Every structure is written in structure tokens, then in C-alpha cells.
Amino acid sequence: MSVTGNPLQPTLFELSRPGRGAGTRLPAPPADALERLPAAARRAVPPALPELNEATLVRHYVNLSHLNWSVDTGFYPLGSCTMKYNPKVNEWAARLPGFAALHPLAPDETAQGTLELLWRLEQDLAEISGMAAVTLQPAAGAQGELTGILMVRAYHRSRGDAARTDVLVPDSAHGTNPATASMAGFRTVNIPSAPDGGVDLDGFRAALGSTTAAVMITNPSTLGLFETRVVELLEMVHAAGALAYMDGANLNAMLGHFKPGAAGFDVMHFNVHKTFSTPHGGGGPGAGPVGVRSHLAPFLPEPLVLREPDGTFRLERAGERPASIGRMRSFVGNVGILVRAYAYIRAHGGDGLREVSEDAVLAANYLKHRLAGAYEIPYERPCMHEFVASSAGLKAATGVRTLDVAKRLIDKGFHPPTIYFPLTVEEAMLIEPTETESLETLDAFADAMLEIAREAHEDPELVQGAPHTAPVRRLDEATAARQPNLRWRAESPE
Amino acid sequence: MIPADLRYTKDHEWVRVDGDVATIGITRHAADQLGDIVFVELPAAGRTLEQFATFGVVESVKAVSDLFAPLGGEVVEANGALAAAPEVVNSDPYGAGWMLRIRLADAAQVDALLDAAAYEALVAEA
Amino acid sequence: MAYGPHTAGERGRMLEALGIASVDALFEAIPPAVRATGLDLAPALTELELMEHLGGLAGRNRTDLASFLGAGVYRHHLPPVVDQLLLRGELYTAYTPYQPEISQGTLQTIYEYQSLLAELTGMDVVSASHYDGAAATAEAALMTCRATRREHVLVSRSVHPHYRETFETYFAGANLTFAEIPLLAGGPGAGTTDLAALERMLADPKQAVAGVVAAQPSVLGLLEPMEEIGRLAHAAGALFVAVVEPVGLAVLAPPAAYGADIAAGEGQPLGMPPQYGGPYLGIVACREALIRQIPGRLIGMTADLEGKRAYVMTLRAREQDIRRERAASNICTNQALCALAASIYVAALGPGGLHDVAATGAARAAELEAALATAGAPRLYPGPYLNEFAVRVPDAVATHRRLLARGILAGIPLAELEPRDPSLAEGLLVCATEVTTTAEIERFAAALAAELARAPEAVR
């Protein structure tokens, strides 16, 4: 597809001029530096990379940053994402040269500071989750899920049980859950939820059996509701010889109030970029540590961080724990991110984390209460840290859908909530305020939502044409998918 | 309107039978549900399809859906025009948006399919 | 609480609106039997105490060593402009760009990243990034199986052992198999992929091969016969995956030039410090024909309804939230901020600067080679290298530790990098980059010469 229309900002390539910014960043190499390399291995044509001076470069990125919404800009009530404030001291910590300059293969004795931090973080996450052991290796929540399910697989095989081929998930599950099950070689069985939004015990009972490897449960559920039947469910799962995985995306709801391992979950992952404030970075990086109860500990990926009797720390050696499922990735983990998570936990302590969840849950219930008149709240009981609202009624009465409400919120100065998820609620909006938003922000958001509902009745086209004030209007996503343009090409447009 | 001369499946495919060759596509209802279609994955000529097995995938901007063979048989031709213009499925699902032509293995299989009235009733219930 | 805004009064107002006396009422859904009453963690630290504590921990890591350690992660000069731009809150505290109208900043930076890597690799399509080089390579291998509908992959031992170990984990889950292609033991190509062995493995009628994976440069630093490997792979109907290092691509032939179908690798050298393991940047790139198989996010250019150029996440139907159990990969994130770091770094250096980084590293490495050879540690393998190579040192692990005591991080003993291969007991893998100084090289050589002179007396 050709380049179309006026750009908000030119690309780096369009800002480039031959010879612009020609370097004084490094001394010139000797002219013959590459002569010893065989010609066949050398690059024949230099890469057509952009040439910019630093001032042009800086303006480019500063101006692009102005086109973004961010937590540092304003409210971001994305359900299941936990868009809480990202503390600046964490950025300082991760950048300390002692942490940043350390090579991952450096000998243990030269890395004692980082190893101690990682070990303490393993202990802290174990305490928070009520689990016996934790791996910090997975690079993201989804990779944590895969880690957990691969451990489930290893566990069953270690007991000679190769018949367990299924993973059960409620139909409200996040898409990563079934995708993870497939990657680990399992078949996904979807169990419809009960009318109150929680797991349907009868449905699970009927599906559980000798072919079930595990169930994957999000708690609180993706509807923001605590699984009140969790104890019975876990008993049922274990009685069938299967294991229970908890998707920890919603942990912000229950820090200090519920410990999944203590309650009976066998394995769970954490999203440190959700619960533990590490920044989202525009889509990553995050980290997805995994906690397990003791019967799964032998299978954790390698290497773990260990403390010796003399108080020093080291990485596990290759092969030291033969039952390990192996590596999920290179080196020990996204340590730069884990430093931030550790700092966050240290800044709060146990009482502080418990208060985080209480404030998160209070704020969500308050918002739910404020929106209840204008939007359907499918589940009336108290929610946890997030809740679902629906525009189904609005759509029936005015034709204005959740998508339109979301885009109109942009005009009101807010980032939209998560929309059309979970799949089990029509015209869903999943709203999660988090504990770091002020009461006046919560009220302003509620006021805006109520105003949009009024606009939908009085002037539906205004809402349906939104956003009107964003840097760009609605996009032609169909053409973007039919004729993908995924890289800049120097050819001029037709 | 739902064309009266076609047969249908509960998975929203339509069939036009001409002797021992059947033309297959998806209904307007399916296309509307999917939204702007961006890609259709179809089998090559010569492949044998089983009735009700998946034979391809249709992708829209926000969704993906398996395609189920309404009838069994050998693929004679896949609609090559859909590679460059998948949107034709949205604009003309029963005509230029056809997807597959197959040579029927067993003409009697057509009897198991819904007629226009039955399909219309199915869609109305949804 | 550390970062929350609520006063007691504000909490009271919210409780009042809800008609409840305390927040405990909101936790009643938790069955009493499994209700926790708190967390046993160290008490909260104030900001001052926290900074002292973290500073203390960071201070216990050694940053004073003269380092020659590479093996997949490389130290480079990081222009300060990179980190200062990364600290813009609008960039690093933004979420995934699901609402494109208010995410054009992030979306354009990722499109530019895709474009820059496409230039460097010569490939048509670059994903918005994967977790790291290991996951990227494992997923690239899985791509070859999906695309060819075969179940067996061949991986050269020239690929980083962590990546091969990651294969094992990913492949076990996918019920696919892979086998390692051996390296030549001797001759001018010693240490590089054994082409004759590869040919034999490809000819096995019982194992149709989906993909062949090899690295350029190899984990041992050597330049590999990539064109020949690609030719053999294609002749057997397999796809060719090249594992690449991005700074080297400024001066080495890119994967597109030697017939790779997919390129994967570690993007850390582009603007990210080592950080003891991450976050890094998994590079995945492929030819146009494989576009529907590539995992992870893709950002595309389009227009809005007023005709303005804009960017959007596209080809989303491949991803987990839509395909669910049929998704090629469960990946839900990309390393967006790391991709941004890489883009700023490449743009800040420009093509000339990136060339100079690679060329200066090569020059320093040649200096290092000469100095170490004079000190008594010749190269283990004779073939050409860019900026990393292995040297022969008796009792390499012990020598490495004694050099450490002298303030030299002498690369890594091959026996530690590849514990499963006893033949590597006498190798040290060392590298140099543009930040390696002549003074450091001289110190290393002098210390090594001293250690080797002692060696006959040193009993371990």
C-alpha cells in the first residue's frame, strides 16, 4: 500500500539527509579493520539507515511522545491491565551502574548484589502468593503461563501418567490461556461460566477426569469477581488427579487478602508489569515470574537463585536439578524489570501491599456505583479491583455501541477501558481504576461516562463519529490488513 | 435476502449445486458478523475434503473463523480473486465472493443441508 | 501507602457512597477458610532508606573489571540521548497501542523499528519483537514446522547453547523434535558447522526436515558458511533460519543475501546495557511469503478517515486474543521499550556510526588476538571471526578465576558455556568491542602471561 496523506510526524527516513549527523560519537576505526574478513562474508551494500543529527533525532521522538497517551499523562482504566503509577525511584534503581552494567554470565562472586536482590524477590513473591518456590525467568505473563503448564506436563509424566491431554478453562479466560495450552501440546476444553459469572462447578465436574492435566483459572475472574466456589473447585480438581493453575493477572485485587498457594492452587504466574508497577513501555518489556507449591518445585526452569549456608548467593549450575523443564529463554530473567518490582515491594512492605488491594477494590466499587444508572452492570454483587459494564442497553435504544463510547471518551480526555472483553458479556467494558487514581479523577471519569450516555440519546452521531479531537480519527484497519505495509520503503508513492 | 436456490449449513456456508460440481461460500450473515474480511485461506486444487471438516480460514480485522466443508469431494478450484480482493466476500458473498468449487463425492450429502427457509429460521433465532 | 493519593476522608466518602462501614465488606466474597490476614514481609522503607538499600546492593556487584566477556551479550558505547529519550513518561508509561488514535507515538516508533531492522537484515517483514534471542529463535524454528508441516528441525551447535536449551523446552511442548548439527573438529573450518554431516542428516528419509538453524557469527565467534547451509536446506525442502547479531550486520552480509527465509537474534547490542540478563530484544524477521506465520505484533501503515497517515496494529487475527487455542504463539506483549531503545541507538549512530562500532570492535579483537597469542594463548580455531574468538588456555576454568582475582574478566571458559562438551575444557571465549581499550588488552595479556608462567607449579 502506498504512503498516503499528510503524516503527523515524518519517519526517521524522511528526516534523513546524506551526511547529516556524520559521526563524532566514536573515533574512526583503522581503514583496514575489516580486510581480514573474507569478501564473501562482508556486506556488499551498506544498509540504508537514516542519517540524522542529534537535534533532529530528539525533536522527532519528543514530538512522537506528544502523540501518546500514558499513565504519566492521565487516567487509563484498562481492565485486566492494572495501569497503576510507575514510581520514578524504580527507574533510578534499574539504572544504577552496578545493576545495569553487570553481564549475565559474570561469575557469581562478582554479582552478589543482584543475586541477593533476585533471591529476596523470590522469597517475597513466594510469601505474597503462599507458594513454596518461585522462578523469575519468564519474560512475560504469557511466557510464565507456558512455564507453568509445561511444569504441569512434566509433573504428570514424572508420575507415568501420559493420558492427561486436556486443559480446562472457563469461557471468560484471557486468550493467552488456550494459546498457552496449545503451545504445550494440550487440548483446550472451554467450560461455560455459571449465570452469576463464576465457574460452573457442574460443568467442571462433568469435564474433569483422567484425561485432565490442569484447569487454568483467573481469580478474581476476568469479570472482576472473586471465585467464591474456589475451594470446592480446587478440591474437585485435585480429586481428579489434575492440577490447578492460577492466572495471576488480577493479583492486585487481593494482596494480603488471599494467597493462591495457601488456598490450594498448585502454580501461578505474576505479571510484575501489572501488580508490581513496572512500566508497560508501550507494550513491554514485562516479566512473568511463576510460583509453585512444593510438589512442582523440582520442575521449575533453570537456573534458580540460591543462597549458600555462608550467606553468599549463586545461580544454580546446569544440570544441578535434573527434573527441571529446562530453559524458557536466555540467562536468568528480565532483571532490569525485576529490580523495579523488588523496589516496589520494599517501598510497601506487607501492610502497604494489603492497603494497595483495599484501595484498588474500593475505587472499583465506587466507580461501579457511579456508573450503575447509565450502563448495565451485569453482576450486581461487589466487584474486586475491576468490574464489567455494558452498553447493550444503549445500543438497543440509540445504536451507540461500546466501541463508540470508548472513542468518545478520548474526546473527554480519558483513555478508554478494555472493550469487548471478556467475550461472555455483550458490548462489554472492563474498567479497572487501580489504587493510584485520586477521587477527583474517578469522579471526573464517571461524569464523562454519564455525559456520553446522555449524548448517545441526544446526538448519537456525535458519539459514533468520535474521536473528534485525537491526533488521528478512526483508522482504515481493513486496508492495513489486506495490503500490509510493515516497513518503510524508499520508493515514492503513486 | 437469503437466496432461495441455495443450500446452507448451520456454520453459515452456502452451496450451489450444478450437476456433480458444488460452489461454496459463506453467507451474508457470516460476512456481516466477521466485519471487513482481510484474508481467506483456501486449499489448493486436488485436495480431498471430508464433509463438515475444516477446509480453510477466513480472517477479518478483529476475528477469525474456520470454514467447514458442507459436502465432501475433491477441490476443483479455489477463488484466486480473493487473494487480492478479500473484501468481495463482504460485498458479494453469494456471487463473486464464492470460495471453492468441488467435485462431489456423494451427491446424496446435499440432503443433509438446510434449505433457504430453514437457514432463515436459524439466523432469526440467533 | 507509598504512591496512592487517598486521604482517610476520601476513603470515607467512597465508603459512604457505597453504604458500607469498612472496606472489609468488599472482601467478604473470599471464603473465610482461605482468607489471608496479611503478609510477612520486611517493613516498608521510606524513599531515602530504599535508595540506600538499593545502592548498597548495586554496590556489591563488581563493575571495576576489565571485561572481555561476550557470548551473546555485548557492551557498547551507549549515547546518553538513548536513555534520556527512554525516560519520557509518554513513551515508557504508555500501554500497548490498542487505541491507535491516541497511541500514534508508540505505533510509529515500532513501525520505524520494524523498518530499521528490515534494512539491517534485508528481510521483508520484521515483527514488533519477541522476548529475547532465545525465544525468538525457538519461535522461528516453530515457524518452519508450521510453514512446511514437517516436525523435525536441525540446529547447528554454532547456535548459542541457551538458545538450543530453549528449543528443547519449546519443542517438548509442541511435540516436535530437533537434532544438533555437529561442528567440524579439525581443519581450516574447525569449529564451524559440519556441512557433510548436515547433508547426511537432511538425507535421512525417516526425518523430513522443516528447518535448518545456524548462527552468523557463531557462538564461538566464527564466520559460518551460511550460503552453503542455506543451499543444502532448500535442496531438501527445508527452510533456513539465520541467527544474527545486529551490530555485526552493519558490516557482514545480511541474512537476505545468503538465502535465509527467517532471521532471528538478540537485539541487546543495539542500545541496551547488559542488566544481568534483560530485558532484551528478540528479533524475528521473515520473507513476505511467511508473513502469516510470524508470531507477535506487527505495526502497519494506513490512513485515518480524513486521509491522514497513521499506524495501527495489524494482521491481528494471528494473535492469541483472537485465535486463542489456534494462535501460532501465546505471546501477548512485545519488548516495545527495548525496540525503541534499539531504534534510537541506530538512528543516533547512523549507518556510518554503526559501521564504525563494528569495525572498531574488529580492530580491537585483532589486537586482542595478537596480544593473547604473544602471551601464550593462541586461537583454538583458525577460521575468520568478527570480534569474538576462542583461545587455548590450559586449565581454562582455573586460569579464568585467577585472572578474575587480578581484575580481568577473561571472557567465559567454554567448559562453562557448554558444560556438555568435554572437548572444550581448554577454551576461553573472549571478545572486544569499541569500548575495549588497548590498555585493558595489555593488562589482560600481561596477566595471562604471568599466569601461564606459573602454571607448572599450580596444582589444582
Tab-separated table of N, CA and C in Angstrom, chain A residues 299-400:
chain	number	residue	atom	x	y	z
A	299	PHE	N	10.452	-29.090	39.104
A	299	PHE	CA	10.328	-28.904	37.665
A	299	PHE	C	10.579	-27.475	37.222
A	300	LEU	N	10.787	-26.556	38.157
A	300	LEU	CA	10.995	-25.160	37.793
A	300	LEU	C	12.104	-25.023	36.755
A	301	PRO	N	12.017	-23.999	35.889
A	301	PRO	CA	13.088	-23.802	34.912
A	301	PRO	C	14.405	-23.543	35.628
A	302	GLU	N	15.506	-23.782	34.909
A	302	GLU	CA	16.808	-23.476	35.494
A	302	GLU	C	17.406	-22.283	34.784
A	303	PRO	N	18.180	-21.451	35.483
A	303	PRO	CA	18.636	-21.611	36.856
A	303	PRO	C	17.804	-20.831	37.879
A	304	LEU	N	17.662	-21.379	39.078
A	304	LEU	CA	17.115	-20.624	40.204
A	304	LEU	C	18.271	-19.875	40.880
A	305	VAL	N	17.916	-18.927	41.745
A	305	VAL	CA	18.928	-18.219	42.531
A	305	VAL	C	18.942	-18.850	43.910
A	306	LEU	N	20.125	-19.259	44.373
A	306	LEU	CA	20.223	-19.983	45.629
A	306	LEU	C	21.039	-19.207	46.652
A	307	ARG	N	20.734	-19.427	47.911
A	307	ARG	CA	21.565	-18.847	48.974
A	307	ARG	C	22.328	-19.975	49.640
A	308	GLU	N	23.650	-19.780	49.776
A	308	GLU	CA	24.508	-20.775	50.413
A	308	GLU	C	24.475	-20.600	51.937
A	309	PRO	N	24.866	-21.632	52.657
A	309	PRO	CA	24.905	-21.520	54.128
A	309	PRO	C	25.768	-20.358	54.619
A	310	ASP	N	26.811	-20.000	53.843
A	310	ASP	CA	27.666	-18.899	54.316
A	310	ASP	C	27.085	-17.531	53.969
A	311	GLY	N	25.842	-17.511	53.456
A	311	GLY	CA	25.199	-16.230	53.193
A	311	GLY	C	25.473	-15.644	51.828
A	312	THR	N	26.321	-16.301	51.032
A	312	THR	CA	26.532	-15.806	49.665
A	312	THR	C	25.461	-16.389	48.754
A	313	PHE	N	25.383	-15.856	47.563
A	313	PHE	CA	24.347	-16.245	46.617
A	313	PHE	C	24.973	-16.769	45.338
A	314	ARG	N	24.267	-17.674	44.684
A	314	ARG	CA	24.770	-18.176	43.401
A	314	ARG	C	23.601	-18.617	42.538
A	315	LEU	N	23.916	-18.762	41.236
A	315	LEU	CA	22.947	-19.359	40.325
A	315	LEU	C	23.109	-20.878	40.377
A	316	GLU	N	21.989	-21.544	40.199
A	316	GLU	CA	22.039	-22.999	40.032
A	316	GLU	C	22.937	-23.332	38.851
A	317	ARG	N	23.663	-24.434	38.983
A	317	ARG	CA	24.502	-24.855	37.864
A	317	ARG	C	23.672	-25.711	36.905
A	318	ALA	N	24.094	-25.743	35.658
A	318	ALA	CA	23.389	-26.544	34.652
A	318	ALA	C	23.353	-27.983	35.101
A	319	GLY	N	22.175	-28.582	35.048
A	319	GLY	CA	22.044	-29.987	35.402
A	319	GLY	C	21.961	-30.254	36.890
A	320	GLU	N	22.037	-29.206	37.713
A	320	GLU	CA	22.030	-29.411	39.165
A	320	GLU	C	20.687	-29.980	39.629
A	321	ARG	N	19.634	-29.687	38.906
A	321	ARG	CA	18.297	-30.158	39.278
A	321	ARG	C	17.717	-30.853	38.054
A	322	PRO	N	17.929	-32.165	37.988
A	322	PRO	CA	17.647	-32.909	36.748
A	322	PRO	C	16.185	-32.856	36.293
A	323	ALA	N	15.248	-32.686	37.227
A	323	ALA	CA	13.838	-32.716	36.815
A	323	ALA	C	13.373	-31.399	36.213
A	324	SER	N	14.250	-30.393	36.211
A	324	SER	CA	13.854	-29.089	35.679
A	324	SER	C	13.355	-29.209	34.243
A	325	ILE	N	12.387	-28.391	33.882
A	325	ILE	CA	11.920	-28.400	32.491
A	325	ILE	C	12.917	-27.730	31.559
A	326	GLY	N	13.960	-27.157	32.103
A	326	GLY	CA	14.999	-26.558	31.272
A	326	GLY	C	14.862	-25.050	31.227
A	327	ARG	N	15.322	-24.475	30.138
A	327	ARG	CA	15.290	-23.023	29.997
A	327	ARG	C	14.078	-22.567	29.234
A	328	MET	N	13.525	-21.434	29.643
A	328	MET	CA	12.481	-20.804	28.845
A	328	MET	C	13.063	-19.734	27.929
A	329	ARG	N	14.308	-19.322	28.180
A	329	ARG	CA	14.909	-18.173	27.488
A	329	ARG	C	16.364	-18.109	27.908
A	330	SER	N	17.077	-17.142	27.354
A	330	SER	CA	18.485	-16.996	27.720
A	330	SER	C	18.608	-16.397	29.122
A	331	PHE	N	19.699	-16.747	29.822
A	331	PHE	CA	20.075	-16.121	31.084
A	331	PHE	C	18.981	-16.251	32.146
A	332	VAL	N	19.045	-15.416	33.192
A	332	VAL	CA	18.240	-15.679	34.384
A	332	VAL	C	16.880	-14.982	34.371
A	333	GLY	N	16.699	-13.972	33.541
A	333	GLY	CA	15.412	-13.292	33.507
A	333	GLY	C	15.551	-11.824	33.149
A	334	ASN	N	14.425	-11.123	33.140
A	334	ASN	CA	14.421	-9.686	32.823
A	334	ASN	C	14.789	-8.906	34.075
A	335	VAL	N	16.048	-9.005	34.438
A	335	VAL	CA	16.493	-8.496	35.731
A	335	VAL	C	16.211	-7.009	35.897
A	336	GLY	N	16.393	-6.233	34.825
A	336	GLY	CA	16.113	-4.794	34.924
A	336	GLY	C	14.690	-4.523	35.381
A	337	ILE	N	13.762	-5.336	34.919
A	337	ILE	CA	12.367	-5.199	35.324
A	337	ILE	C	12.196	-5.693	36.756
A	338	LEU	N	12.861	-6.785	37.092
A	338	LEU	CA	12.724	-7.377	38.418
A	338	LEU	C	13.273	-6.449	39.502
A	339	VAL	N	14.303	-5.667	39.181
A	339	VAL	CA	14.818	-4.668	40.133
A	339	VAL	C	13.704	-3.693	40.504
A	340	ARG	N	12.955	-3.274	39.504
A	340	ARG	CA	11.852	-2.328	39.744
A	340	ARG	C	10.769	-2.957	40.628
A	341	ALA	N	10.448	-4.225	40.345
A	341	ALA	CA	9.413	-4.902	41.135
A	341	ALA	C	9.868	-5.054	42.577
A	342	TYR	N	11.138	-5.399	42.764
A	342	TYR	CA	11.691	-5.539	44.105
A	342	TYR	C	11.602	-4.215	44.861
A	343	ALA	N	11.980	-3.135	44.194
A	343	ALA	CA	11.925	-1.814	44.828
A	343	ALA	C	10.494	-1.484	45.259
A	344	TYR	N	9.541	-1.840	44.416
A	344	TYR	CA	8.135	-1.568	44.719
A	344	TYR	C	7.693	-2.301	45.985
A	345	ILE	N	8.069	-3.560	46.071
A	345	ILE	CA	7.686	-4.360	47.231
A	345	ILE	C	8.339	-3.808	48.494
A	346	ARG	N	9.610	-3.449	48.414
A	346	ARG	CA	10.322	-2.887	49.566
A	346	ARG	C	9.707	-1.565	50.007
A	347	ALA	N	9.178	-0.798	49.057
A	347	ALA	CA	8.592	0.504	49.410
A	347	ALA	C	7.258	0.344	50.130
A	348	HIS	N	6.638	-0.826	50.006
A	348	HIS	CA	5.315	-1.013	50.589
A	348	HIS	C	5.314	-1.867	51.839
A	349	GLY	N	6.116	-2.915	51.857
A	349	GLY	CA	6.012	-3.872	52.959
A	349	GLY	C	4.673	-4.589	52.892
A	350	GLY	N	4.462	-5.491	53.811
A	350	GLY	CA	3.250	-6.301	53.791
A	350	GLY	C	1.996	-5.462	53.979
A	351	ASP	N	2.031	-4.548	54.946
A	351	ASP	CA	0.844	-3.723	55.214
A	351	ASP	C	0.532	-2.817	54.036
A	352	GLY	N	1.573	-2.273	53.430
A	352	GLY	CA	1.374	-1.378	52.297
A	352	GLY	C	0.737	-2.084	51.119
A	353	LEU	N	1.162	-3.320	50.872
A	353	LEU	CA	0.582	-4.066	49.750
A	353	LEU	C	-0.884	-4.400	50.022
A	354	ARG	N	-1.176	-4.756	51.266
A	354	ARG	CA	-2.565	-5.048	51.611
A	354	ARG	C	-3.436	-3.815	51.395
A	355	GLU	N	-2.898	-2.663	51.743
A	355	GLU	CA	-3.640	-1.412	51.549
A	355	GLU	C	-3.812	-1.105	50.063
A	356	VAL	N	-2.821	-1.464	49.239
A	356	VAL	CA	-2.931	-1.298	47.779
A	356	VAL	C	-4.184	-1.996	47.277
A	357	SER	N	-4.350	-3.249	47.682
A	357	SER	CA	-5.516	-4.002	47.214
A	357	SER	C	-6.805	-3.404	47.744
A	358	GLU	N	-6.787	-2.979	48.991
A	358	GLU	CA	-8.020	-2.411	49.556
A	358	GLU	C	-8.431	-1.149	48.809
A	359	ASP	N	-7.475	-0.303	48.511
A	359	ASP	CA	-7.787	0.931	47.782
A	359	ASP	C	-8.209	0.620	46.346
A	360	ALA	N	-7.603	-0.402	45.734
A	360	ALA	CA	-7.963	-0.764	44.361
A	360	ALA	C	-9.405	-1.269	44.316
A	361	VAL	N	-9.746	-2.103	45.288
A	361	VAL	CA	-11.090	-2.676	45.326
A	361	VAL	C	-12.125	-1.599	45.661
A	362	LEU	N	-11.781	-0.727	46.586
A	362	LEU	CA	-12.688	0.363	46.958
A	362	LEU	C	-12.967	1.269	45.760
A	363	ALA	N	-11.920	1.640	45.043
A	363	ALA	CA	-12.075	2.537	43.894
A	363	ALA	C	-12.941	1.895	42.810
A	364	ALA	N	-12.749	0.606	42.571
A	364	ALA	CA	-13.537	-0.075	41.526
A	364	ALA	C	-15.006	-0.112	41.915
A	365	ASN	N	-15.285	-0.424	43.174
A	365	ASN	CA	-16.684	-0.485	43.608
A	365	ASN	C	-17.325	0.892	43.559
A	366	TYR	N	-16.554	1.898	43.897
A	366	TYR	CA	-17.076	3.274	43.855
A	366	TYR	C	-17.465	3.648	42.423
A	367	LEU	N	-16.580	3.347	41.477
A	367	LEU	CA	-16.877	3.664	40.070
A	367	LEU	C	-18.088	2.881	39.574
A	368	LYS	N	-18.145	1.625	39.961
A	368	LYS	CA	-19.281	0.785	39.553
A	368	LYS	C	-20.576	1.408	40.044
A	369	HIS	N	-20.550	1.866	41.264
A	369	HIS	CA	-21.728	2.504	41.857
A	369	HIS	C	-22.123	3.747	41.066
A	370	ARG	N	-21.154	4.533	40.656
A	370	ARG	CA	-21.429	5.788	39.949
A	370	ARG	C	-21.952	5.555	38.541
A	371	LEU	N	-21.539	4.452	37.906
A	371	LEU	CA	-21.957	4.203	36.516
A	371	LEU	C	-23.249	3.416	36.427
A	372	ALA	N	-23.703	2.875	37.571
A	372	ALA	CA	-24.794	1.893	37.517
A	372	ALA	C	-26.069	2.438	36.878
A	373	GLY	N	-26.316	3.719	36.968
A	373	GLY	CA	-27.548	4.219	36.384
A	373	GLY	C	-27.542	4.198	34.868
A	374	ALA	N	-26.411	4.582	34.282
A	374	ALA	CA	-26.376	4.804	32.834
A	374	ALA	C	-25.950	3.583	32.038
A	375	TYR	N	-25.290	2.632	32.630
A	375	TYR	CA	-24.820	1.437	31.933
A	375	TYR	C	-25.269	0.211	32.705
A	376	GLU	N	-25.441	-0.901	31.975
A	376	GLU	CA	-25.802	-2.145	32.678
A	376	GLU	C	-24.598	-2.648	33.434
A	377	ILE	N	-24.863	-3.108	34.643
A	377	ILE	CA	-23.839	-3.804	35.406
A	377	ILE	C	-24.322	-5.240	35.507
A	378	PRO	N	-23.829	-6.133	34.687
A	378	PRO	CA	-24.386	-7.483	34.639
A	378	PRO	C	-24.308	-8.258	35.959
A	379	TYR	N	-23.312	-7.922	36.799
A	379	TYR	CA	-23.151	-8.657	38.050
A	379	TYR	C	-23.188	-7.663	39.189
A	380	GLU	N	-24.277	-7.713	39.953
A	380	GLU	CA	-24.501	-6.658	40.925
A	380	GLU	C	-23.666	-6.791	42.181
A	381	ARG	N	-23.208	-8.009	42.512
A	381	ARG	CA	-22.507	-8.165	43.783
A	381	ARG	C	-21.202	-7.357	43.771
A	382	PRO	N	-20.645	-7.082	44.968
A	382	PRO	CA	-19.405	-6.293	44.996
A	382	PRO	C	-18.340	-6.900	44.093
A	383	CYS	N	-17.679	-6.016	43.368
A	383	CYS	CA	-16.602	-6.471	42.494
A	383	CYS	C	-15.293	-6.418	43.260
A	384	MET	N	-14.257	-6.901	42.658
A	384	MET	CA	-12.925	-6.754	43.250
A	384	MET	C	-12.296	-5.515	42.640
A	385	HIS	N	-11.135	-5.609	42.038
A	385	HIS	CA	-10.387	-4.427	41.594
A	385	HIS	C	-10.852	-3.900	40.242
A	386	GLU	N	-11.797	-4.622	39.601
A	386	GLU	CA	-12.301	-4.201	38.296
A	386	GLU	C	-13.737	-4.690	38.170
A	387	PHE	N	-14.472	-4.130	37.210
A	387	PHE	CA	-15.841	-4.564	37.003
A	387	PHE	C	-16.192	-4.428	35.526
A	388	VAL	N	-17.254	-5.163	35.170
A	388	VAL	CA	-17.740	-5.106	33.790
A	388	VAL	C	-18.981	-4.231	33.735
A	389	ALA	N	-19.021	-3.356	32.771
A	389	ALA	CA	-20.231	-2.609	32.465
A	389	ALA	C	-20.571	-2.906	31.010
A	390	SER	N	-21.801	-2.667	30.614
A	390	SER	CA	-22.198	-2.982	29.244
A	390	SER	C	-22.990	-1.840	28.638
A	391	SER	N	-22.773	-1.644	27.330
A	391	SER	CA	-23.562	-0.657	26.588
A	391	SER	C	-24.669	-1.323	25.793
A	392	ALA	N	-25.024	-2.553	26.162
A	392	ALA	CA	-26.035	-3.271	25.363
A	392	ALA	C	-27.347	-2.503	25.317
A	393	GLY	N	-27.732	-1.947	26.467
A	393	GLY	CA	-28.980	-1.182	26.516
A	393	GLY	C	-28.912	0.069	25.667
A	394	LEU	N	-27.757	0.718	25.740
A	394	LEU	CA	-27.549	1.939	24.963
A	394	LEU	C	-27.622	1.627	23.471
A	395	LYS	N	-27.044	0.476	23.103
A	395	LYS	CA	-27.032	0.071	21.698
A	395	LYS	C	-28.456	-0.178	21.220
A	396	ALA	N	-29.220	-0.857	22.064
A	396	ALA	CA	-30.602	-1.159	21.670
A	396	ALA	C	-31.415	0.122	21.522
A	397	ALA	N	-31.181	1.070	22.419
A	397	ALA	CA	-32.006	2.287	22.415
A	397	ALA	C	-31.544	3.320	21.393
A	398	THR	N	-30.229	3.388	21.172
A	398	THR	CA	-29.713	4.505	20.362
A	398	THR	C	-28.825	4.070	19.217
A	399	GLY	N	-28.415	2.809	19.201
A	399	GLY	CA	-27.464	2.355	18.184
A	399	GLY	C	-26.008	2.620	18.559
A	400	VAL	N	-25.791	3.363	19.633
A	400	VAL	CA	-24.415	3.652	20.055
A	400	VAL	C	-23.856	2.452	20.803
